[in-house]
mmCIF file of C-alpha atoms in Angstrom:
data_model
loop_
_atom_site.group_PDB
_atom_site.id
_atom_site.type_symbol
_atom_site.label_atom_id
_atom_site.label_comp_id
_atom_site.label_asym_id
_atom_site.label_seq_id
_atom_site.Cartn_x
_atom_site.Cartn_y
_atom_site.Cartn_z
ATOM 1 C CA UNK O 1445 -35.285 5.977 -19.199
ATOM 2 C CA UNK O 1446 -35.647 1.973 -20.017
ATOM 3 C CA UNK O 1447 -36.286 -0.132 -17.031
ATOM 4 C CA UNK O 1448 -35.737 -3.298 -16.614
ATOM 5 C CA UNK O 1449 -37.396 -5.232 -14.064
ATOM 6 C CA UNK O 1450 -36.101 -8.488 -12.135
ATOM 7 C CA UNK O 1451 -38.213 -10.690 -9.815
ATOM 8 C CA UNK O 1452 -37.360 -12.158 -7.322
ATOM 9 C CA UNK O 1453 -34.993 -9.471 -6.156
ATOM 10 C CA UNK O 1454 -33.800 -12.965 -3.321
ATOM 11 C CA UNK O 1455 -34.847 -16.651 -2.892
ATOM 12 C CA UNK O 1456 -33.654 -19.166 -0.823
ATOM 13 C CA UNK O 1457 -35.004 -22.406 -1.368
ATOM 14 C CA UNK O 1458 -33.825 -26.257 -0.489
ATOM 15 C CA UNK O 1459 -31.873 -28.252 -3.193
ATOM 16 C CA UNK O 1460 -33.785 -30.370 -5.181
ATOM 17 C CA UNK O 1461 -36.532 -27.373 -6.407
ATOM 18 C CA UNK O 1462 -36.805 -25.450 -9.404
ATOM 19 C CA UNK O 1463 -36.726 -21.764 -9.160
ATOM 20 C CA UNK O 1464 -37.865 -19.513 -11.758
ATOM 21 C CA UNK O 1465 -36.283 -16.024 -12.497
ATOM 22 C CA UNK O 1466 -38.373 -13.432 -14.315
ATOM 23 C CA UNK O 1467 -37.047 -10.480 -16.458
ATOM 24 C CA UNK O 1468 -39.359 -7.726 -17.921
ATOM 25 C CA UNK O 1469 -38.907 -4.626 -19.926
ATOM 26 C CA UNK O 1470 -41.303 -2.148 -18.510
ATOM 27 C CA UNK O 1471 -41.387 0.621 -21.251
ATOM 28 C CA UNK O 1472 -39.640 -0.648 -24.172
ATOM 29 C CA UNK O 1473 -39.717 -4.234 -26.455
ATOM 30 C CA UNK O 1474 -36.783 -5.989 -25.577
ATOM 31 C CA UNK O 1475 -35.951 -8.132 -28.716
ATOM 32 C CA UNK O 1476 -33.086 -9.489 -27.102
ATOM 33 C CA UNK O 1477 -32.664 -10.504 -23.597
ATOM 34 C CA UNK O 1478 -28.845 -11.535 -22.003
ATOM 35 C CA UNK O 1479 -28.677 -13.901 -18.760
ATOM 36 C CA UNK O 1480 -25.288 -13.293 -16.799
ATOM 37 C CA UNK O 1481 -23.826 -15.264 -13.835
ATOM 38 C CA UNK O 1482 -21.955 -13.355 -11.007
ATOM 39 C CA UNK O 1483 -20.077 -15.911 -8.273
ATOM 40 C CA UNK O 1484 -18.884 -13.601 -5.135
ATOM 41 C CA UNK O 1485 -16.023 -10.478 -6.091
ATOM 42 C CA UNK O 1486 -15.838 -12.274 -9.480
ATOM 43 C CA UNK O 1487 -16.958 -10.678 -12.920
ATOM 44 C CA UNK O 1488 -20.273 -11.074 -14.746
ATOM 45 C CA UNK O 1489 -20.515 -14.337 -17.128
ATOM 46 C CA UNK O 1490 -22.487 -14.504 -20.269
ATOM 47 C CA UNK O 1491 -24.718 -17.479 -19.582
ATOM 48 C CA UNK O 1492 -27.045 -17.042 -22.757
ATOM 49 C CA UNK O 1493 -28.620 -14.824 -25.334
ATOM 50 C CA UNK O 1494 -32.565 -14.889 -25.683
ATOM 51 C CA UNK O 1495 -33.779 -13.607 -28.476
ATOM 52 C CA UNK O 1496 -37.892 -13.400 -28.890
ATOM 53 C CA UNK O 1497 -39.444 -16.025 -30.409
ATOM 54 C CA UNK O 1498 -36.305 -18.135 -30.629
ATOM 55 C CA UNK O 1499 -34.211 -20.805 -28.965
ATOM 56 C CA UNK O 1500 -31.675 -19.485 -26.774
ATOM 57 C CA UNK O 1501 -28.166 -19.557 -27.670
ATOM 58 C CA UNK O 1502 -26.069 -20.778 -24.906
ATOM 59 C CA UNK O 1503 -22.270 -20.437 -23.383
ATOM 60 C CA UNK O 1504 -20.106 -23.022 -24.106
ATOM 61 C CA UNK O 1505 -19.848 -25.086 -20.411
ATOM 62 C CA UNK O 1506 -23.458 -23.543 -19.664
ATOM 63 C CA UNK O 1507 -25.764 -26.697 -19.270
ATOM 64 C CA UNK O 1508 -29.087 -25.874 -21.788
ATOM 65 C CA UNK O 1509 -31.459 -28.304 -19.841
ATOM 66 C CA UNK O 1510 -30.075 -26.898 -16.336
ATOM 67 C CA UNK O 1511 -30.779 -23.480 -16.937
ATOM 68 C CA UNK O 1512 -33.849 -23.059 -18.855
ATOM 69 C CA UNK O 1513 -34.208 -19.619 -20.707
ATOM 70 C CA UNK O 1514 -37.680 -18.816 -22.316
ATOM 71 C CA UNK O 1515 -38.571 -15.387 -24.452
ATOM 72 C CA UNK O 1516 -41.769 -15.774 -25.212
ATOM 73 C CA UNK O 1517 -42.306 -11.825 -25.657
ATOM 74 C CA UNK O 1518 -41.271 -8.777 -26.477
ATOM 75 C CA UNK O 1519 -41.442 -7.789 -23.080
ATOM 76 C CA UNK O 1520 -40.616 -10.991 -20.751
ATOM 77 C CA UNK O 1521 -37.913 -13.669 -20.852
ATOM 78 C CA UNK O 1522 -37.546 -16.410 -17.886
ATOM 79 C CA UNK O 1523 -34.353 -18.710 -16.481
ATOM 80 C CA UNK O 1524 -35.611 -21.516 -14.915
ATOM 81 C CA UNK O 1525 -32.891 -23.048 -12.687
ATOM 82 C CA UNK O 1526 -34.500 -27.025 -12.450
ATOM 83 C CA UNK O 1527 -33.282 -29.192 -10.049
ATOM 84 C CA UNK O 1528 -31.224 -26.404 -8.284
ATOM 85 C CA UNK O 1529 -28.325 -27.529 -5.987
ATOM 86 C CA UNK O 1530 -26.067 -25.728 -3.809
ATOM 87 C CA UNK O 1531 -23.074 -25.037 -6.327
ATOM 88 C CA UNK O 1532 -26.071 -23.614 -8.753
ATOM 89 C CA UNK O 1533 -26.236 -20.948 -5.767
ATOM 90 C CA UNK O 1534 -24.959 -17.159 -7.282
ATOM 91 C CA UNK O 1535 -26.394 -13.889 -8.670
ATOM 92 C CA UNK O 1536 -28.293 -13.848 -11.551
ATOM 93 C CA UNK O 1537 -28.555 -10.495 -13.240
ATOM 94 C CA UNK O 1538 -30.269 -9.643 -16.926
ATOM 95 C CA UNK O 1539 -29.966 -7.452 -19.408
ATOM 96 C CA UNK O 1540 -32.217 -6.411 -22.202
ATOM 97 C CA UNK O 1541 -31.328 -4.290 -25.320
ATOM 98 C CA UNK O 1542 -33.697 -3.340 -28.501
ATOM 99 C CA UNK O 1543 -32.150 -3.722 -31.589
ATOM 100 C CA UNK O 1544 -28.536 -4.208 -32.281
ATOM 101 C CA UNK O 1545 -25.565 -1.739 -32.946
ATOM 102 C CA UNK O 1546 -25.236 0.918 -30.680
ATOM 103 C CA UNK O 1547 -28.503 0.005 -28.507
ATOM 104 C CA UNK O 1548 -27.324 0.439 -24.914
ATOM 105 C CA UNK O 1549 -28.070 -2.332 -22.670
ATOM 106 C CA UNK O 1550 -30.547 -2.060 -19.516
ATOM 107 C CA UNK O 1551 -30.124 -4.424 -16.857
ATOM 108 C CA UNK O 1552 -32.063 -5.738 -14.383
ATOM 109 C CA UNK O 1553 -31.398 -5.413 -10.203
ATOM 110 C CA UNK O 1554 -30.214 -9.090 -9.980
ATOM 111 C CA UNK O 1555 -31.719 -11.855 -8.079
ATOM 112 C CA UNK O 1556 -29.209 -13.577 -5.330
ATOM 113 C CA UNK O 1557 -30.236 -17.379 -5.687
ATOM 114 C CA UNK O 1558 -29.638 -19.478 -2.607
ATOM 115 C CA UNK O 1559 -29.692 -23.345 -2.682
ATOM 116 C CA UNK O 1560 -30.142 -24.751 0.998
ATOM 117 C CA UNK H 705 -11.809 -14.467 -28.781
ATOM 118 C CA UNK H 706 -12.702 -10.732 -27.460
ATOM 119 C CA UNK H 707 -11.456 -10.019 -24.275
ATOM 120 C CA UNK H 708 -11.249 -7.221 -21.671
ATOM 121 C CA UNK H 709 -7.967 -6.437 -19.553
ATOM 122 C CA UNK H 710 -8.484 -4.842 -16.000
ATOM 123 C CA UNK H 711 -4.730 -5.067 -14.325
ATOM 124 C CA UNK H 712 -5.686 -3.226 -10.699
ATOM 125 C CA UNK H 713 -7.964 -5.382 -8.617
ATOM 126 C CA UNK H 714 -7.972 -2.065 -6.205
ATOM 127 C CA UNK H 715 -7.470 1.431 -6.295
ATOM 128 C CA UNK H 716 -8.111 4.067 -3.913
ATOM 129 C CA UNK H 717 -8.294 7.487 -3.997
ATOM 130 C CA UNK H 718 -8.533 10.555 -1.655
ATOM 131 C CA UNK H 719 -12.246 12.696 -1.575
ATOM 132 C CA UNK H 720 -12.203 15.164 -4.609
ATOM 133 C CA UNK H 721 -9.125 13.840 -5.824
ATOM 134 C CA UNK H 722 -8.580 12.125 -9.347
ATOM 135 C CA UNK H 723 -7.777 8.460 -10.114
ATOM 136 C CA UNK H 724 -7.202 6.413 -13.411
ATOM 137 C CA UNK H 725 -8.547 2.940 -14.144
ATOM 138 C CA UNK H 726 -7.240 0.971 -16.946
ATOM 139 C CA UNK H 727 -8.446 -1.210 -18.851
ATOM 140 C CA UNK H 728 -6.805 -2.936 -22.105
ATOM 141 C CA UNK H 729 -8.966 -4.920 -24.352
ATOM 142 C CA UNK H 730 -8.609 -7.194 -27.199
ATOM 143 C CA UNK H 731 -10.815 -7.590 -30.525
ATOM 144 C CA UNK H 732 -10.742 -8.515 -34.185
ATOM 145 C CA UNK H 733 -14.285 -6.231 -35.154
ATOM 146 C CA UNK H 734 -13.591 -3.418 -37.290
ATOM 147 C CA UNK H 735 -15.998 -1.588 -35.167
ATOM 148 C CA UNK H 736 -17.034 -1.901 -31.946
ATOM 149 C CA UNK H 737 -18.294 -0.212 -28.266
ATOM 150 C CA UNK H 738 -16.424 0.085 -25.035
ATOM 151 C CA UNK H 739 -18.215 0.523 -21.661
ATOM 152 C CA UNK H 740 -17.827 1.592 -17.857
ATOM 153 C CA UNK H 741 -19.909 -0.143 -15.587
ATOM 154 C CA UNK H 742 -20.204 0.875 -11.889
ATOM 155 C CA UNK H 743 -21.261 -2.003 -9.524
ATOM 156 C CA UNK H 744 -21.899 -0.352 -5.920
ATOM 157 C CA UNK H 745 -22.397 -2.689 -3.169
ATOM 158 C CA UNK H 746 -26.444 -2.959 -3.628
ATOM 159 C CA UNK H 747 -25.319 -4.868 -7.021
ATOM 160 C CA UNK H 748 -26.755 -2.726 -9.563
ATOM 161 C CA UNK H 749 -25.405 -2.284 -12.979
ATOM 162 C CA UNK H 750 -24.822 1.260 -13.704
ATOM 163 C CA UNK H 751 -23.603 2.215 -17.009
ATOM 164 C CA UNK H 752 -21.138 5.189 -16.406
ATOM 165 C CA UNK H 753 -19.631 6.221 -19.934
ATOM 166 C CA UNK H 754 -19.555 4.613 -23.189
ATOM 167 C CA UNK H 755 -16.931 4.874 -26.118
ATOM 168 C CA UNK H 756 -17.721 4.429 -30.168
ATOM 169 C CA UNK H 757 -14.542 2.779 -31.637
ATOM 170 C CA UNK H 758 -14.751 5.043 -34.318
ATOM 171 C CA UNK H 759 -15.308 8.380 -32.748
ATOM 172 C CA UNK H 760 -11.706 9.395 -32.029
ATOM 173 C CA UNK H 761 -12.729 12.353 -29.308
ATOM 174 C CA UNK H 762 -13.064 10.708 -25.928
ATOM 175 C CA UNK H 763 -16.491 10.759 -24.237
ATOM 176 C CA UNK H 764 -17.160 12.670 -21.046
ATOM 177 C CA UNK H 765 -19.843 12.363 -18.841
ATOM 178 C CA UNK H 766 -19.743 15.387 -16.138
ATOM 179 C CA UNK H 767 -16.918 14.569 -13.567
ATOM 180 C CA UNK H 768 -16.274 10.739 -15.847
ATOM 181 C CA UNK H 769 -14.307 10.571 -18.706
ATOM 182 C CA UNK H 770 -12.522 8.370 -20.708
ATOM 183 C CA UNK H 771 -8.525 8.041 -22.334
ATOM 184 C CA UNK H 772 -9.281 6.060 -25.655
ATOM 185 C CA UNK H 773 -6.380 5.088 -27.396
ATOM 186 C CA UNK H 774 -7.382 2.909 -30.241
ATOM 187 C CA UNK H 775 -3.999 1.914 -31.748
ATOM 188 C CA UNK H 776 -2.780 0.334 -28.311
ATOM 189 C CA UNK H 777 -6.205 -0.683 -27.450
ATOM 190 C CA UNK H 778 -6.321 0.798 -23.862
ATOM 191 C CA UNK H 779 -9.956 2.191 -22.392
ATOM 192 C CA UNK H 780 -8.987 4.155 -19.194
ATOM 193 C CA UNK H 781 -11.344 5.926 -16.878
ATOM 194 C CA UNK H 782 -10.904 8.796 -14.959
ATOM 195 C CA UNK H 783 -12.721 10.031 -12.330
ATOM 196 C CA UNK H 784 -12.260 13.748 -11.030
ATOM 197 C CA UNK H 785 -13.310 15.286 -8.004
ATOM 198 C CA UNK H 786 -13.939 12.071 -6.643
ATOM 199 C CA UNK H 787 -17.301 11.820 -3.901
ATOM 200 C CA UNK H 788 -17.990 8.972 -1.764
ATOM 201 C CA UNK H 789 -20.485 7.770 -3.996
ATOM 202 C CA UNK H 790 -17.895 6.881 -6.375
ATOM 203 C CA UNK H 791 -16.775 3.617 -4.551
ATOM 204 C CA UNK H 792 -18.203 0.678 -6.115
ATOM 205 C CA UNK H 793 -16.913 -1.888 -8.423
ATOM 206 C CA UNK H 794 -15.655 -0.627 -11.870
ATOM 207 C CA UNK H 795 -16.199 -3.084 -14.847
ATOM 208 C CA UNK H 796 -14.639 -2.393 -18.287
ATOM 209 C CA UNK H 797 -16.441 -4.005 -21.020
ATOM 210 C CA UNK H 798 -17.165 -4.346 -24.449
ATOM 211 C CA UNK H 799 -19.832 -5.591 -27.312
ATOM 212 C CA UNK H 800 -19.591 -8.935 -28.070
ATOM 213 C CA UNK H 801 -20.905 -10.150 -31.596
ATOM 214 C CA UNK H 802 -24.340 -11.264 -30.503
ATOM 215 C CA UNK H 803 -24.420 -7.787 -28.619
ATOM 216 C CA UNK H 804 -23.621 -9.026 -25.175
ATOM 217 C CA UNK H 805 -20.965 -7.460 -22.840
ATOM 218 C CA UNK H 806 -17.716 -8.869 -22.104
ATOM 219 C CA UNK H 807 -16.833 -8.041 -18.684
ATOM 220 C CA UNK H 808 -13.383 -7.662 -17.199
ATOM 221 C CA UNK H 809 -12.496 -8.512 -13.659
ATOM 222 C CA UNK H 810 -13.470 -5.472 -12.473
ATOM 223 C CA UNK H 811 -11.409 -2.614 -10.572
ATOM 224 C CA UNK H 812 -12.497 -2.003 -6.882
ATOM 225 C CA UNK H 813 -12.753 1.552 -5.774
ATOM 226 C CA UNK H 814 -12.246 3.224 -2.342
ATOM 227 C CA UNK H 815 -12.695 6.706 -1.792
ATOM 228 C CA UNK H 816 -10.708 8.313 1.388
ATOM 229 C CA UNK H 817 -12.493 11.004 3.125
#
């Protein structure tokens, strides 16, 4: 089946840094990539849609040059979290389809982001 | 706007017994794709069942199957025989426009033994 793989799976790191979130389609070409937020016993948010080659469309309330999303291949899209603080501290989980319609989506493990 | 509806923040249910989830959602797309996510506590997103708007027989997936009823817009799952595996968090959802998911609030589970 399609695999989608998230690194890191954890990071803690002190406020201030930039963090970088990698999502990779292992055996298929992900054309487009979804970035969702998940605060503690709350739902998944739609924080942006990556599509390859393209600008990133973004969530209304969802700040573009906070949370930087890059899709530079088939295979590989990025969130960059710059100048993380504590409140930027959640789970960050992808998803990446190919094609549109009835294309199931595959997501990835999640990364828990911690902001010291 | 889509949305998606779930009303029971927790359910529980005895081992090997059956319980219902509901979920009620809300969208103006002629046709569209309803999901059942499982969440267990290591966070992963499992996809449990999935529903075509325009199939009218309900899918089943071994012991998981869905009550789709189009007209009132309801999406429930049921869950027979239920195993401990089973408890997790339950998200309804369906395809948004640019093909992401809209999540509801999700339904936790509990499974008695």
């Amino acid at each position: 089946g399609a695999v989608v793989s998230q690194h890191p799976s954890w990071v803690i790191c002190k406020s201030g840094t930039s963090v970088k979130i990698e999502c990779r389609s292992l055996d298929f070409q992900a054309t487009t990539m979804f970035w969702y937020r998940q605060f503690p016993k709350q739902s998944l948010m739609l924080m942006a849609t990556s599509n390859e080659g393209s600008k990133a469309t973004y969530e209304q309330g969802v700040e573009k040059d906070k949370f930087l999303i890059n899709h530079a291949s088939l295979t590989l899209s990025t969130l960059t979290v710059t100048s993380a603080h504590p409140e930027d501290s959640s789970f960050y989980i992808c998803s990446a389809s190919h094609g549109q319609g009835f294309q199931p989506q595959h997501f990835g493990d999640g990364t828990r982001l911690s902001i010291l | 706007a889509q949305t998606v509806t779930q009303s029971q923040p927790e359910m529980s249910v005895q081992e090997a017994e059956t319980v219902t989830l509901s979920c009620t959602y809300d969208t103006s797309e002629s046709d569209y794709y309803l999901f059942w996510y499982k969440q267990p506590p290591s966070r992963q997103m499992i996809l449990v069942i999935r529903q075509e708007a325009y199939k009218q027989q309900n899918a089943t997936e071994n012991r998981f199957s869905v009550n789709f009823q189009k007209a009132a817009k309801s999406f429930s799952l049921k869950i027979s025989d239920s195993q401990l595996g089973d408890a997790a968090m339950y998200f309804c959802a369906s395809r948004g426009s640019q093909g992401n998911l809209i999540f509801g609030k999700g339904t936790k589970l509990s499974v008695k033994p």
